[in-house]
Short mmCIF file of C-alpha atoms and ligand atoms in Angstrom, two decimals:
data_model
loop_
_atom_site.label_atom_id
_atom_site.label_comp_id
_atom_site.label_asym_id
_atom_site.label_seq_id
_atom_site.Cartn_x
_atom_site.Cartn_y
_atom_site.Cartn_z
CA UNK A 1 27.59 28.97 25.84
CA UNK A 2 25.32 28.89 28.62
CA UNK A 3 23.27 32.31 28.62
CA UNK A 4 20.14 33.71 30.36
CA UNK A 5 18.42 37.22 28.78
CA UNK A 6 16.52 39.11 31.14
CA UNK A 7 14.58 42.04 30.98
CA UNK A 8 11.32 43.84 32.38
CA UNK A 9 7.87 42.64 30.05
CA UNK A 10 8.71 44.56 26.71
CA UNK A 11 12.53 44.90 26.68
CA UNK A 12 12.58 42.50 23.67
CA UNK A 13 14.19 39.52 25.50
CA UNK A 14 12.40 37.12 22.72
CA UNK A 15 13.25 39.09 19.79
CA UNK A 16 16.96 39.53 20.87
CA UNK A 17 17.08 35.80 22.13
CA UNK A 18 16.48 34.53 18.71
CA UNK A 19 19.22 36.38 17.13
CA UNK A 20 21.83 36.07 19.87
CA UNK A 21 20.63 31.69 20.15
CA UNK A 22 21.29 31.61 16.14
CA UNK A 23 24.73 33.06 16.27
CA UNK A 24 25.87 30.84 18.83
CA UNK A 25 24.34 27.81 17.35
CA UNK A 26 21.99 26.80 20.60
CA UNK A 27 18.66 27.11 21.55
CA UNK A 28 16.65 29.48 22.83
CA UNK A 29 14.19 28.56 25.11
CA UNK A 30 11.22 30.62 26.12
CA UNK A 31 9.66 29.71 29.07
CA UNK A 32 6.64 31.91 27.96
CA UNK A 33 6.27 30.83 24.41
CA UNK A 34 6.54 26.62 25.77
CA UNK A 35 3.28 27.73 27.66
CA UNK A 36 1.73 29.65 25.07
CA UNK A 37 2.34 26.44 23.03
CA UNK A 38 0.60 24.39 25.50
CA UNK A 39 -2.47 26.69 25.91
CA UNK A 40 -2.79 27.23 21.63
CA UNK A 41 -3.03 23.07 21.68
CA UNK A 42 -4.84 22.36 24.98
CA UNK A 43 -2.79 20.75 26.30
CA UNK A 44 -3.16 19.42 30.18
CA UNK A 45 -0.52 22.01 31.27
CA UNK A 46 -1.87 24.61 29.04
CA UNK A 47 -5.60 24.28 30.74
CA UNK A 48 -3.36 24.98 33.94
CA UNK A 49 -1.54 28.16 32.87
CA UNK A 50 -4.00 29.91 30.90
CA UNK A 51 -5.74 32.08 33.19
CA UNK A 52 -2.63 32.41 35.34
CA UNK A 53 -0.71 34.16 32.21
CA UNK A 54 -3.88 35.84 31.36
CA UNK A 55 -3.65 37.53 34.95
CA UNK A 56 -0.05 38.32 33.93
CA UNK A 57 1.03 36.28 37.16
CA UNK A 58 3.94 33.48 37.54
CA UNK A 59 2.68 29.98 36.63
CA UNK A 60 3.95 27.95 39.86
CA UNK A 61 7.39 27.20 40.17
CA UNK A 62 6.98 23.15 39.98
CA UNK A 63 5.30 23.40 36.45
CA UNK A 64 7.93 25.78 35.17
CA UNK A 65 11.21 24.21 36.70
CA UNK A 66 9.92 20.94 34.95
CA UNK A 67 9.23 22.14 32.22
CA UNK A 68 12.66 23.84 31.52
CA UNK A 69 14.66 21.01 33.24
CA UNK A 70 12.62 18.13 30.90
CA UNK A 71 13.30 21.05 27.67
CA UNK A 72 17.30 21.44 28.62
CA UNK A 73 17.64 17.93 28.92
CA UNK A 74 16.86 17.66 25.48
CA UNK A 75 19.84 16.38 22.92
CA UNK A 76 20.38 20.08 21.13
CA UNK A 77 20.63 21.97 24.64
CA UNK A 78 23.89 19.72 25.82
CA UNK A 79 26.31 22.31 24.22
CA UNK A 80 24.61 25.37 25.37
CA UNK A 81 21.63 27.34 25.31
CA UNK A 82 19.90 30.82 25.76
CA UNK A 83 17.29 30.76 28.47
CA UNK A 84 14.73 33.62 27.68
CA UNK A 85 12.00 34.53 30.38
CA UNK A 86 13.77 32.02 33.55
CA UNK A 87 14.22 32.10 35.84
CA UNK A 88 12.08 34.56 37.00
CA UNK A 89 12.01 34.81 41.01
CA UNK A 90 14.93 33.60 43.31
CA UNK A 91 13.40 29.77 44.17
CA UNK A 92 13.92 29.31 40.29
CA UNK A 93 17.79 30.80 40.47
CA UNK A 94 18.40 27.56 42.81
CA UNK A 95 16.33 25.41 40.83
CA UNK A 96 18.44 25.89 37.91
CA UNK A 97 21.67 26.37 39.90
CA UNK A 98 21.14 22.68 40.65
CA UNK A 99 20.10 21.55 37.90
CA UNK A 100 23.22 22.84 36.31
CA UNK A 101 25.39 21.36 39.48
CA UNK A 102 23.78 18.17 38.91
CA UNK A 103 24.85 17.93 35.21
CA UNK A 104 28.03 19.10 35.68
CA UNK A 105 27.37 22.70 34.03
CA UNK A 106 27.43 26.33 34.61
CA UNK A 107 26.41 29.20 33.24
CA UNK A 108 28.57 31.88 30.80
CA UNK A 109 26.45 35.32 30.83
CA UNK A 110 23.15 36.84 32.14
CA UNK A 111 22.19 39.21 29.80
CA UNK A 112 19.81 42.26 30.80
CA UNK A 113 18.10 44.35 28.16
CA UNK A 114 17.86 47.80 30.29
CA UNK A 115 14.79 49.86 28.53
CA UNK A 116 13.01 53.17 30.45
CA UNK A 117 9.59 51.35 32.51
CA UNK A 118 7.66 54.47 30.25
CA UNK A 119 9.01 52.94 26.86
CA UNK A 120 8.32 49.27 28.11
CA UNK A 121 4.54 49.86 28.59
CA UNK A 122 4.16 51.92 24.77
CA UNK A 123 6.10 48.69 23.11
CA UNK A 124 3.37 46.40 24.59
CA UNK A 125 0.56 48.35 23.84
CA UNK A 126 1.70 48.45 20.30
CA UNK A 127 2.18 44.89 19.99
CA UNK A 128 -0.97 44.36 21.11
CA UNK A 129 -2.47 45.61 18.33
CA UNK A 130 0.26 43.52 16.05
CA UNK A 131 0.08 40.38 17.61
CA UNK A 132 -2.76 40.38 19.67
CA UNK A 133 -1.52 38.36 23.15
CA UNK A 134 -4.12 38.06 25.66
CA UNK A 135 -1.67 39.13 28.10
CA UNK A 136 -0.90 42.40 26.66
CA UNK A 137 -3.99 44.34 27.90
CA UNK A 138 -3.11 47.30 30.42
CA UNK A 139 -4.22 45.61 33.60
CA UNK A 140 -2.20 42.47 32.65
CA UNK A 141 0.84 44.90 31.75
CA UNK A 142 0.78 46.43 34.76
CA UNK A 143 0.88 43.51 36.91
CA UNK A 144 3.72 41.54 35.00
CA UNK A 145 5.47 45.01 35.50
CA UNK A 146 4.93 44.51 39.31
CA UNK A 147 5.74 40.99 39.32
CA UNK A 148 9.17 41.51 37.33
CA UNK A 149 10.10 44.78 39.65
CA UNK A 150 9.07 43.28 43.05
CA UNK A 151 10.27 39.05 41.86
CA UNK A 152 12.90 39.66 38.75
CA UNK A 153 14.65 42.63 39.05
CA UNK A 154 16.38 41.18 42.33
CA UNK A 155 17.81 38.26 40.51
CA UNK A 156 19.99 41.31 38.55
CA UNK A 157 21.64 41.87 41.75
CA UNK A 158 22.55 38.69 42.45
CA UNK A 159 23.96 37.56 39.18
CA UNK A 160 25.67 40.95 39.20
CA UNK A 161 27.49 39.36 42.67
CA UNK A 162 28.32 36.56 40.38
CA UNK A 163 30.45 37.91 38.17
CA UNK A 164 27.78 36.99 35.35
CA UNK A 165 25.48 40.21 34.77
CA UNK A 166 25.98 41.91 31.32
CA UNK A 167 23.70 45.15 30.98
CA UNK A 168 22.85 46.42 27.89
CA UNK A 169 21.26 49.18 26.60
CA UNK A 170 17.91 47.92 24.92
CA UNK A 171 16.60 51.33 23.25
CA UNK A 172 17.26 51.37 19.17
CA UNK A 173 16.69 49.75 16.19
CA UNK A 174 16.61 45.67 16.52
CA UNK A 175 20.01 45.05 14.83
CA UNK A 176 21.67 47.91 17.14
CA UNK A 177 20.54 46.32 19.69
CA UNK A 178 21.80 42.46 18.86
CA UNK A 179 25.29 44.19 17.63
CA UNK A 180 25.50 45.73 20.98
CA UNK A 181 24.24 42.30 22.95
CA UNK A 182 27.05 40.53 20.40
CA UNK A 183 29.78 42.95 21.53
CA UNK A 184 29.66 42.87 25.31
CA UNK A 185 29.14 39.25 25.13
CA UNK A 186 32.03 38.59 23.33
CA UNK A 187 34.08 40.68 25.29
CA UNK A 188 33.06 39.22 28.62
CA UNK A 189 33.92 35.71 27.31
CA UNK A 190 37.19 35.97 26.09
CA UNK A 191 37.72 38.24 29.07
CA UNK A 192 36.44 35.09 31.22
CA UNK A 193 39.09 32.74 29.21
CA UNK A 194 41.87 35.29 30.21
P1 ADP B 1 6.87 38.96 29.05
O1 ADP B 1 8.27 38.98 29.54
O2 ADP B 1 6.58 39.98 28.02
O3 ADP B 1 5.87 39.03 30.18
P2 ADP B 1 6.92 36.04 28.52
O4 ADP B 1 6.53 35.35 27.26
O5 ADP B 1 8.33 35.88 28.98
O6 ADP B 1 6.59 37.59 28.27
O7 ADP B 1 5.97 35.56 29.71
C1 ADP B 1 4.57 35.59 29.58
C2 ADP B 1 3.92 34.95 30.82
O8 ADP B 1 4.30 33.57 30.89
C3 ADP B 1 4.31 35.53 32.18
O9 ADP B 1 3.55 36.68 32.50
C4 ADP B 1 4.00 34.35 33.09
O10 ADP B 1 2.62 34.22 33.34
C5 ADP B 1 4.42 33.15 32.25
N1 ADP B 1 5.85 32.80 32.51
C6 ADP B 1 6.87 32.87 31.62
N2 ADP B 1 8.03 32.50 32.17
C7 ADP B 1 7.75 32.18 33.46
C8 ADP B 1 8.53 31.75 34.57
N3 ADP B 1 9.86 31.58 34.48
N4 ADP B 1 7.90 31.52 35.75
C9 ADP B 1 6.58 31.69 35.86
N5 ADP B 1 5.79 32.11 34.88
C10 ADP B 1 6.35 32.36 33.67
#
């Protein structure tokens, strides 16, 4: 299985990602926690990215395409994987479309976690107070909200042209949610195998 989750800042891509990556048996790869990993150890990249994330802006395409192309070339990623958080604006859709051409590879499923934009911004908020990102303050959450209607949300349309989109309802407890990710996904692949 080759998957991408996608959803507006607060949808629960991560949390959902996790679940859905360990039931298939692949990875899931966050774009956003690899650079909060670089900026926690200080790393060259991390220097780079920290303000930009702290603005709640997209870290330039050439430092994210590598670093997902150098993270799926990794061993555990040949047999599939769940990209959570990429791409993120169309020049990235073509980056990975040829990454995946070049390997020989396509993808199985976008999945979109649809929550109301109202919900979105008191689930942030909250975790703020839990976990205490530096991105989730409300100037920073209402610029990634900008950045994922006016750069992100288009990509839905297109993968919806590709046969690929899966929407799902993202409001509800955390398990409802995966059982309802789990569902549709299984029907749209053995759908896809005829
Ligand atoms: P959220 O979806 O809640 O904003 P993420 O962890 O996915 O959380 O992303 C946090 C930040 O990391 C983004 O606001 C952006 O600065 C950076 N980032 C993550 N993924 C990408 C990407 N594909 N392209 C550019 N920047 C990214």
């Amino acid at each position: 299985m080759r998957m991408l989750i996608m959803g507006a800042p607060g949808a629960g891509k991560g949390t959902q990602a996790g679940a859905i990556a360990e039931h298939y048996g692949i990875p899931a790869i966050s774009t956003g926690d690899m650079f909060r990993t670089n900026i926690k150890n200080g790393t060259e990249l991390g220097q780079k990215v920290k303000s930009i994330m702290d603005a709640g802006d997209l870290v330039p395409d050439e430092l994210t395409d590598a670093i997902v192309a150098d993270r799926l070339n990794q061993d555990d990623a040949a047999e599939g994987f769940l990209l959570d958080g990429y791409p993120r604006n169309m020049h990235q859709v073509q980056s990975l479309d040829e990454y995946l051409t070049e390997h020989g590879q396509a993808l199985d499923a976008v999945v979109s976690l649809d929550v109301d934009p109202q919900l979105l911004t008191e689930r942030l908020l909250k975790r703020a107070q839990i976990e205490g990102r530096s991105d989730d303050n409300e100037e920073t959450i209402r610029n990634r909200m900008e950045v994922y209607t006016d750069l992100t949300q288009p990509l839905l349309d297109h993968y919806e042209k590709a046969g690929l989109l899966i929407t799902v309802d993202g409001v509800g407890e955390i398990d409802a949610v995966r059982e309802r990710v789990l569902a549709a996904l299984d029907d749209k692949t053995s759908n896809a195998k005829g």
